[in-house]
Short mmCIF file of C-alpha atoms and ligand atoms in Angstrom, two decimals:
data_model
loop_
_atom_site.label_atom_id
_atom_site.label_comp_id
_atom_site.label_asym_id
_atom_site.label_seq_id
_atom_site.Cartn_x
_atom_site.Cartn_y
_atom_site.Cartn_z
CA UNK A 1 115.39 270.98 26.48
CA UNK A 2 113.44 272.81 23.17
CA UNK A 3 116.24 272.63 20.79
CA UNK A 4 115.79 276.10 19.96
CA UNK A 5 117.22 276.94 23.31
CA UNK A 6 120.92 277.09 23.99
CA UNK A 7 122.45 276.56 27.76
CA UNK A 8 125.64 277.65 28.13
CA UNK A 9 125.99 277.53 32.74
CA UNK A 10 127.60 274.48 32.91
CA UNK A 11 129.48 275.86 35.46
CA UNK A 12 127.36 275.93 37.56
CA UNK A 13 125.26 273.10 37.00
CA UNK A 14 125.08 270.83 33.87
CA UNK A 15 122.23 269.45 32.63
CA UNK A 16 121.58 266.11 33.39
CA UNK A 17 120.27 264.12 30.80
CA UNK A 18 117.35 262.27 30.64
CA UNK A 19 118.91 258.81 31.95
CA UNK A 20 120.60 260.31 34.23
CA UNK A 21 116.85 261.74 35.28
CA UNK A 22 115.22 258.60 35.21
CA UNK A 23 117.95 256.80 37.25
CA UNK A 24 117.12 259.43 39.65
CA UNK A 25 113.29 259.34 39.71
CA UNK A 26 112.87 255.12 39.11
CA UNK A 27 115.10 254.35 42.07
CA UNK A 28 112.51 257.03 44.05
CA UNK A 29 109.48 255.28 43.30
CA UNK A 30 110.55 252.18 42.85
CA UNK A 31 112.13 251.80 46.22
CA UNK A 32 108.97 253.14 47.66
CA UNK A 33 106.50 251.61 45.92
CA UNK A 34 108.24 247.94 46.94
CA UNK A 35 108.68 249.38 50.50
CA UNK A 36 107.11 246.99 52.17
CA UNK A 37 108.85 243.95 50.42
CA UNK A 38 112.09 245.26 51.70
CA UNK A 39 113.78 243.01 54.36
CA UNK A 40 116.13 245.29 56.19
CA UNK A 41 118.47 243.04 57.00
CA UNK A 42 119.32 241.86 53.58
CA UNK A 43 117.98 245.01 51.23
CA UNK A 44 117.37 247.86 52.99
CA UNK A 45 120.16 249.93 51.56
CA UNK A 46 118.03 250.54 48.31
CA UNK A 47 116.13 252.58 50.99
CA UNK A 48 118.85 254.91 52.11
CA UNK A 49 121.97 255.71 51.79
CA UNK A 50 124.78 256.23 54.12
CA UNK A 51 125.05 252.98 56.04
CA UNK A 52 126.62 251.23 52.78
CA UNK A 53 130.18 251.40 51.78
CA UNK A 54 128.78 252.29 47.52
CA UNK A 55 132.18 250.15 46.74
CA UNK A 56 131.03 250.30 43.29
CA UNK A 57 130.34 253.52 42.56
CA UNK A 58 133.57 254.73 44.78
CA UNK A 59 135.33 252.58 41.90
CA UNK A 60 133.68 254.39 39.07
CA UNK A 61 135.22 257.52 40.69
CA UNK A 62 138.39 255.94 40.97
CA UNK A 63 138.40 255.09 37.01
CA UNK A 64 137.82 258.68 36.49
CA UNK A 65 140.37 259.94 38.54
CA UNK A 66 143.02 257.04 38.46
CA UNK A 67 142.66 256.40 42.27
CA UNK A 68 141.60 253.01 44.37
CA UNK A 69 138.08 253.26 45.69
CA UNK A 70 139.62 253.44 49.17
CA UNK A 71 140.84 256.15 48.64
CA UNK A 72 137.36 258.07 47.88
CA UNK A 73 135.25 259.31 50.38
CA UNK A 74 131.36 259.77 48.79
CA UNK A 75 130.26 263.56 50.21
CA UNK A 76 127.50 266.20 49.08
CA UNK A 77 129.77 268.53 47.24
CA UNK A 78 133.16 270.29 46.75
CA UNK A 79 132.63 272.06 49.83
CA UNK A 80 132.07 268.97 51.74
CA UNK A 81 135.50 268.00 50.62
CA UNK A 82 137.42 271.25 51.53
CA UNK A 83 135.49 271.08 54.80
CA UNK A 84 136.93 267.86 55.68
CA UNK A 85 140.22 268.55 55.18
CA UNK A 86 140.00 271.66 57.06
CA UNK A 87 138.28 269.77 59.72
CA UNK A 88 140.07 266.54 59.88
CA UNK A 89 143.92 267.50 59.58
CA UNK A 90 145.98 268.04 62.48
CA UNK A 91 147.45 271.05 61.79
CA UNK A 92 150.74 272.46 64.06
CA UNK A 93 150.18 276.00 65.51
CA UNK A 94 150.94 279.08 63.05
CA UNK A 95 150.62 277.03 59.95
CA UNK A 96 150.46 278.49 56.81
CA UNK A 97 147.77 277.24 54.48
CA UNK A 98 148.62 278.95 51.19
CA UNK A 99 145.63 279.30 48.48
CA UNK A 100 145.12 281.55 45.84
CA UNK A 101 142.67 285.06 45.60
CA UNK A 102 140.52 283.52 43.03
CA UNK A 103 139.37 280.71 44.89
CA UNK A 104 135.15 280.33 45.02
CA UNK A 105 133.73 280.20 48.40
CA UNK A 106 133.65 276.62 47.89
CA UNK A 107 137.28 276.28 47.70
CA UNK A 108 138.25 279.28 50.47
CA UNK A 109 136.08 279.76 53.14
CA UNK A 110 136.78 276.01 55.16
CA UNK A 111 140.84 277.39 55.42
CA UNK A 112 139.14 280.85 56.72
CA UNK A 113 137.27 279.26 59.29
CA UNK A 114 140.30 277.59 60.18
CA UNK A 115 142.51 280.10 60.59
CA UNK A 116 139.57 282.18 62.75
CA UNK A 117 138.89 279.35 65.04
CA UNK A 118 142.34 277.22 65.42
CA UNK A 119 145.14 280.14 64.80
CA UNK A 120 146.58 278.73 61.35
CA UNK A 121 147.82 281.67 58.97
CA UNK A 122 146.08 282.13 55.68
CA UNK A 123 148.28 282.83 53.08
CA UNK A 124 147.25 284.15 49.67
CA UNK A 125 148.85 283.56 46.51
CA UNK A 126 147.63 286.68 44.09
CA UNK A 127 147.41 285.73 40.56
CA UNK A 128 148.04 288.44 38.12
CA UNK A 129 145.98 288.54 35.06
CA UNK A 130 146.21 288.29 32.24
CA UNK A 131 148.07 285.18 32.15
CA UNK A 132 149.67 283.93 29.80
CA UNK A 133 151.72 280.66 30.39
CA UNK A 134 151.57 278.38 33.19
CA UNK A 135 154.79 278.76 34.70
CA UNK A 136 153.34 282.42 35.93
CA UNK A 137 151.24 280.25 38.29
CA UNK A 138 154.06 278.40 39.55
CA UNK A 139 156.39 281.87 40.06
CA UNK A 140 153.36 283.55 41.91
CA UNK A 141 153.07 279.77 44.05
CA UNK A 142 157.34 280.34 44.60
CA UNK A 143 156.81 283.66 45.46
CA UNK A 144 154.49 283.29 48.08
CA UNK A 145 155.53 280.30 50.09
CA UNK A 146 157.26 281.01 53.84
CA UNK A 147 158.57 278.50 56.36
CA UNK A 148 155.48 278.37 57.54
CA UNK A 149 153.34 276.94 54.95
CA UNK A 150 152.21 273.62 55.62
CA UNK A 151 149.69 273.43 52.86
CA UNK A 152 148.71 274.43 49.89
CA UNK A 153 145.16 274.69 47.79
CA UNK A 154 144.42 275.82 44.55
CA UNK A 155 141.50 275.30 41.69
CA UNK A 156 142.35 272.87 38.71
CA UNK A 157 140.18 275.50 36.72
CA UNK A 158 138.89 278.93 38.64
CA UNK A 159 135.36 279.33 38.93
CA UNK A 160 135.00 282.75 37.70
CA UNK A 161 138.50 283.18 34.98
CA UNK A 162 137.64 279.31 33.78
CA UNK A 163 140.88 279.10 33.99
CA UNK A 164 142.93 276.06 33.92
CA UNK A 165 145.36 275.79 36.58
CA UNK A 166 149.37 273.97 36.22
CA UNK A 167 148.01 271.50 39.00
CA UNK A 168 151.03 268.61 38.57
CA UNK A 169 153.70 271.83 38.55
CA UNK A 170 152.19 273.38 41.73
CA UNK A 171 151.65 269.84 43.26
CA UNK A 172 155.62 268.87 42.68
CA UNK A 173 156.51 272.16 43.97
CA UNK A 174 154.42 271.36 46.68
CA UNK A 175 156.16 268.53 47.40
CA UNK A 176 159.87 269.96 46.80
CA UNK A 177 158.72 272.16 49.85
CA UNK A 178 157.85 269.32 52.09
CA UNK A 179 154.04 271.02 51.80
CA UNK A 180 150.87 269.10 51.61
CA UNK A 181 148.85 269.89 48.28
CA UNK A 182 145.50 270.14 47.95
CA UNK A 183 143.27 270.54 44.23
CA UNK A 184 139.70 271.79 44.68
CA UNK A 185 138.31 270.01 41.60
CA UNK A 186 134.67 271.22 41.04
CA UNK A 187 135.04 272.63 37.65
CA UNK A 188 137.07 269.50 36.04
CA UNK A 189 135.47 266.76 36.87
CA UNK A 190 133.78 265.39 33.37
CA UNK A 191 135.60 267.96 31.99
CA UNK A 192 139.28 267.20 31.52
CA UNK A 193 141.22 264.55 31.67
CA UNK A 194 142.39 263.98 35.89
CA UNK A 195 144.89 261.32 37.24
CA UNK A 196 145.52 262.25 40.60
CA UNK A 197 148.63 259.71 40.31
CA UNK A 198 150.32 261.46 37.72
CA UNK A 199 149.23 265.04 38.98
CA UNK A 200 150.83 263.82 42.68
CA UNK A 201 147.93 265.81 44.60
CA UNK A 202 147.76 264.49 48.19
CA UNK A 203 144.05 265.50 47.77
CA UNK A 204 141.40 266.56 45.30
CA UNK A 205 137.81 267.08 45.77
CA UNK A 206 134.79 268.00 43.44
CA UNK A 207 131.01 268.33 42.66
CA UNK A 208 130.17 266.09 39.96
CA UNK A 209 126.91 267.93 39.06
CA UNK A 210 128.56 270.42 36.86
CA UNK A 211 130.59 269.12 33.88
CA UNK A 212 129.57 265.08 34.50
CA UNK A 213 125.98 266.13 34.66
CA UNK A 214 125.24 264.10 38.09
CA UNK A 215 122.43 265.29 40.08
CA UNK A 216 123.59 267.50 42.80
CA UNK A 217 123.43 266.37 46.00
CA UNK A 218 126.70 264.27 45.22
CA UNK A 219 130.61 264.67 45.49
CA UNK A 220 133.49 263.22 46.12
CA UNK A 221 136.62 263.60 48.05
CA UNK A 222 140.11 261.69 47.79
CA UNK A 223 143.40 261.32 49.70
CA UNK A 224 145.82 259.86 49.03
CA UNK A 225 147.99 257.40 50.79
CA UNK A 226 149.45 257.86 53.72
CA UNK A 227 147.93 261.23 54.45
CA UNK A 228 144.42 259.42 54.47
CA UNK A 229 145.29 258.01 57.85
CA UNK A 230 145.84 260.61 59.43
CA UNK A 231 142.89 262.61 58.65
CA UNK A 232 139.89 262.51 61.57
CA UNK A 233 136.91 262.36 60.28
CA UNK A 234 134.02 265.55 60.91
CA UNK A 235 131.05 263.44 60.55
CA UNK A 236 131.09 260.31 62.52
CA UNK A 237 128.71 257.49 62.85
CA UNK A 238 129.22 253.40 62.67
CA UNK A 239 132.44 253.47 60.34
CA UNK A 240 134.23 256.88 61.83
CA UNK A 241 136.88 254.17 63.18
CA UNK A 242 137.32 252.20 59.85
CA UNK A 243 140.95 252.53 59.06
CA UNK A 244 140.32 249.43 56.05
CA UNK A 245 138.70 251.84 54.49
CA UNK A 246 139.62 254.80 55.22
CA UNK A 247 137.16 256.34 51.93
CA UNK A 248 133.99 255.04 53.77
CA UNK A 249 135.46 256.43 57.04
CA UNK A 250 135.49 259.84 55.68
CA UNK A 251 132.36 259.70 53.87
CA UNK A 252 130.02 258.72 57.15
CA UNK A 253 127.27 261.27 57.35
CA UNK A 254 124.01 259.34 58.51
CA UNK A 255 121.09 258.80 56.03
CA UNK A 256 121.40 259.72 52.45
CA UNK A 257 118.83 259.86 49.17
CA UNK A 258 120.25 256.40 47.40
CA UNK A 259 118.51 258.25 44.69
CA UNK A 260 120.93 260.61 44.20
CA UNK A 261 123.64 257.94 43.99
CA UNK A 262 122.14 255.94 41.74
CA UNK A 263 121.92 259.11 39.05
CA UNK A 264 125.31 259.69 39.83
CA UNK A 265 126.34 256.25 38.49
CA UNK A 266 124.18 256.77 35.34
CA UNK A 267 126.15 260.32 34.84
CA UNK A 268 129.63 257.99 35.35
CA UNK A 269 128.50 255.27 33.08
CA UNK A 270 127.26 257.51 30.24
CA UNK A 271 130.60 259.49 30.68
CA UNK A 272 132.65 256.45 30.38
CA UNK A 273 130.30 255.08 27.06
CA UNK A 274 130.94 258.87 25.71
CA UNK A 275 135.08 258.13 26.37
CA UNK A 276 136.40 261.29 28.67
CA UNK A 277 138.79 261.76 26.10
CA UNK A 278 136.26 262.11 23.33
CA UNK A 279 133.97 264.59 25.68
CA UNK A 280 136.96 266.75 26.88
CA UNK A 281 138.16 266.97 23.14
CA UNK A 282 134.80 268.62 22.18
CA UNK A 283 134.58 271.16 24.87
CA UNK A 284 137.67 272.39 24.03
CA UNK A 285 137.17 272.66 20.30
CA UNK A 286 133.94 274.51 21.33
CA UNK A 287 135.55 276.49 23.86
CA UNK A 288 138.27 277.43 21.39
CA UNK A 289 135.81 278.19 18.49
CA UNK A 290 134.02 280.58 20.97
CA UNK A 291 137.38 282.34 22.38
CA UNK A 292 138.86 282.76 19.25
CA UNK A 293 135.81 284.39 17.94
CA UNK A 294 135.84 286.83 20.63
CA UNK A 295 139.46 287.75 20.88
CA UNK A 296 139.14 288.87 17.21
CA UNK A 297 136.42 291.33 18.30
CA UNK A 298 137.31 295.12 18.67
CA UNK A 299 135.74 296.10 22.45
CA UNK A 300 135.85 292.61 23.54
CA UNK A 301 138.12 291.19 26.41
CA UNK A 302 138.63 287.47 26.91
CA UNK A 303 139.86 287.39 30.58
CA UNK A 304 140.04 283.35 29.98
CA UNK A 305 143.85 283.04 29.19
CA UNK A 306 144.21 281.91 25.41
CA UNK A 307 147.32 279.61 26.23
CA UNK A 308 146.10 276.14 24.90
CA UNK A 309 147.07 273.91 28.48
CA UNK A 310 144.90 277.10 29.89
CA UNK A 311 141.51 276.90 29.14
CA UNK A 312 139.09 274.28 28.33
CA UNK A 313 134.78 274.55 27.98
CA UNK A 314 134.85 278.12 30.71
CA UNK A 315 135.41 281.68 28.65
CA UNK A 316 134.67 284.65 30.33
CA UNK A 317 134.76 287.58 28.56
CA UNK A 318 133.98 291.46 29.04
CA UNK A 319 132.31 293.85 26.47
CA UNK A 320 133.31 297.18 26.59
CA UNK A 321 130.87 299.57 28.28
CA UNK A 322 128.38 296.84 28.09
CA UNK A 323 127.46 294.86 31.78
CA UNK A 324 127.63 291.26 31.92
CA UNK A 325 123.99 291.74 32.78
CA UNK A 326 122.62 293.12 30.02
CA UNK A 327 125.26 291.00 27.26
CA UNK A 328 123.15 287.89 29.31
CA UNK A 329 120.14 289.52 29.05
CA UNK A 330 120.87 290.07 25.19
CA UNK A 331 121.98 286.80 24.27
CA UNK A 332 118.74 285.13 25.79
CA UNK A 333 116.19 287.82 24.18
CA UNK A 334 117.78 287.73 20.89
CA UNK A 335 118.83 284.32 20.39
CA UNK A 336 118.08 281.84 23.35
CA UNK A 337 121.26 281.39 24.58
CA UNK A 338 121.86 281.35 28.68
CA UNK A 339 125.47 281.93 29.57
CA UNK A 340 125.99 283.42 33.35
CA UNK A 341 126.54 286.82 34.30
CA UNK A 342 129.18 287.30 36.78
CA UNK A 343 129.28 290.08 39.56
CA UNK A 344 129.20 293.85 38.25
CA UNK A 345 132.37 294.68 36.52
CA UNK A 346 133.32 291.19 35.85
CA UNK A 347 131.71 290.32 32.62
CA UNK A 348 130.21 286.57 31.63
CA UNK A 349 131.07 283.32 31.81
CA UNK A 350 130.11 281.24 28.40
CA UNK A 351 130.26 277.24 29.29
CA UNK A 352 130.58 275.19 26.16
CA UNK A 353 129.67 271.44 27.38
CA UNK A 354 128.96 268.40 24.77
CA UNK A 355 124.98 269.31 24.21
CA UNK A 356 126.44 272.69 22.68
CA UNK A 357 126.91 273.40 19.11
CA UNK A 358 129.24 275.56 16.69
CA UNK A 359 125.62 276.76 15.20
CA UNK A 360 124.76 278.41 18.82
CA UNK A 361 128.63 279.66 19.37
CA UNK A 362 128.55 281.46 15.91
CA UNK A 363 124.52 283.11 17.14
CA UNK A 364 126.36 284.54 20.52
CA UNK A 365 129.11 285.94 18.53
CA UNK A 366 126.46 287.48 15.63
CA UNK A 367 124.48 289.16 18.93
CA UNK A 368 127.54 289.92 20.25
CA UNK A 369 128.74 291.68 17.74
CA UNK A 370 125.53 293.53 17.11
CA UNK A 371 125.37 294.53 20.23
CA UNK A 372 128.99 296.18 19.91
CA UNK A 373 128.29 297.62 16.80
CA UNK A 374 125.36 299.42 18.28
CA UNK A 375 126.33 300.83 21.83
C1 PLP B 1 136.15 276.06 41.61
C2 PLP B 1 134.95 275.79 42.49
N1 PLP B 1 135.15 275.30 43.73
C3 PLP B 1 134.13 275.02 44.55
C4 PLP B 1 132.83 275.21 44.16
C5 PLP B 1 131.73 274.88 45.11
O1 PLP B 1 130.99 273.80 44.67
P1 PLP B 1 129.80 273.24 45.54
O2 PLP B 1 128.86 274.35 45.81
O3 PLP B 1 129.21 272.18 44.67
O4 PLP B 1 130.37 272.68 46.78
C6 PLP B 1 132.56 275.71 42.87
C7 PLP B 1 131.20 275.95 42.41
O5 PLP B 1 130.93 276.57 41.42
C8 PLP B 1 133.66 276.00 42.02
O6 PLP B 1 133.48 276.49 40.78
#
């Protein structure tokens, strides 16, 4: 990237870096270009993917997330994961799956198609902003459970508010309720700190090509123990039956780029030589640096909530009488920078990852202001 130019869309796809590139591209030609060296029976799953249990890389998942490789099903995506629980879970007639109104379509429509095709009751939990302490999540989650809800699914941070969710709160109410819980993980993955353990989810799923910089094409998806058993899975081919491994079971989908896996391992290794700690604490002092600096602004609304346990590397923010459009427009005519414009009305959303700087933070807040100053 010219070093003069400043990307700020993390969230919706990092930028990989170059190893992670080259893992990516070498294992493309390589494989190809020793094709015919390849004896099936012993190599051939540097070929393709998909007919290989990836134990290895399932365990570099399961150091990120504090889970046993078992317990990880390799997928495409975040949707991929909601899709197979929405797919594979025996649900009883007139169940209530409870999610929130700020889900992204990633992390919503699998429980719509559900409820359209096998009778289940979608239940919405309406979050009312601003919000400003976490235990407002949990009263709205309180609020809004019946009898009837059987499961519940939520964002560890919302796509568009980039805000962080009280995930181990909702998951032990969750559990007080006798209700299976459910984190859609695509925006905290490489990001903040997970332990599924500790956070007592009985699933989480994510896309690794945002904040962990993986190529997309890859995700993951875990259960945990003993739900995992009881899930069927969608996609079935020589392993659909494979109860060892229940992670492999739920990860069969026929042939796969290997390519794609193997730059997901050099995003997992380069995270784990950066220290997720040591990344996590720099997008937050970035994303604090850049929210602070707005919320001092006259004509400037940080929708993000402030609360520290509330926001991370994701600030969106709305400029009065100004479209998110044009503020995006602004920022990259004036000074480089690409943040993401959200839908009309809504503002932008400014990721801060590790390959940002305070220098470019402090530029967007000069336009910014300039731009305020003459509207
Ligand atoms: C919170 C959330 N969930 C789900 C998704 C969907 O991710 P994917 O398209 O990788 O499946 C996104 C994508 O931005 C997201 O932000």
């Amino acid at each position: 990237m010219p070093t003069e130019e400043a990307y700020c869309n993390t969230g919706t796809i990092g930028a990989s870096p170059l190893r992670v590139l080259h893992a990516v591209v070498g294992h493309l030609v390589d494989s190809m270009t020793e094709v015919a060296r390849v004896d099936w029976s012993e190599g051939g799953t540097s070929l393709l993917s998909g007919y290989s249990a990836y134990t290895e890389i399932r365990e570099k998942i399961g150091r990120l997330i504090k889970a046993d490789y078992r317990l990880i099903a390799l997928t495409q995506n975040a949707t991929m994961g909601m899709n197979l629980l929405a797919n594979g879970l025996d649900f009883p007639v007139g169940a209530g799956v409870l999610i929130t109104d700020i889900e992204h379509p990633g992390g919503r429509c699998g429980w719509e198609l559900l409820a359209e095709r096998r009778g289940t009751r979608l239940q919405k939990a309406e979050i009312r902003f601003p919000v400003e302490d976490p235990g407002e999540i949990v009263e709205t989650f309180e609020e809004a459970i019946t009898p009837e809800t059987w499961l519940l699914s939520f964002p560890h941070i919302s796509s568009e508010q980039g805000m962080i969710l009280p995930a181990k709160e909702l998951c032990d109410l969750a559990r007080e309720h006798g209700i299976i819980s459910v984190v859609d993980g695509a925006q905290a993955t490489g990001h903040i700190p997970i332990d599924v353990e500790e956070i007592g989810c009985d699933a989480y799923y994510s896309s690794p090509h945002k904040w962990l910089m993986a190529p997309a094409g890859n995700g993951f998806l875990y259960v945990g123990k003993p739900l995992i058993d009881d899930i069927w899975t969608t996609l079935a081919s020589t392993q659909w039956n494979n109860h060892e491994d229940n992670g492999y079971r739920l990860g069969q989908r026929g042939t796969g780029n290997p390519a794609l896996l193997r730059g997901l391992e050099a995003a997992l290794d380069l995270h784990f030589e950066i220290g997720p700690e040591r990344a996590y604490g720099r997008i937050k002092e970035l994303g604090d640096r850049l929210r602070r600096g707005l919320s001092r602004m006259e004509g400037v609304e940080v929708v993000t909530p402030l609360h520290p346990r509330m926001s991370s590397g994701l600030t969106t923010f709305k400029v009065e009488g100004i479209e998110g459009k044009s503020v995006q427009d602004e920022l990259w005519r004036r000074g480089r920078i690409q943040p993401r414009a959200l839908r009309e009305g809504r503002g932008v959303r400014y990721s801060t990852h590790i390959y940002n700087s305070e220098d470019e933070i402090d530029r967007a807040l000069r336009i910014i202001g300039e731009m305020i100053g003459s509207a």
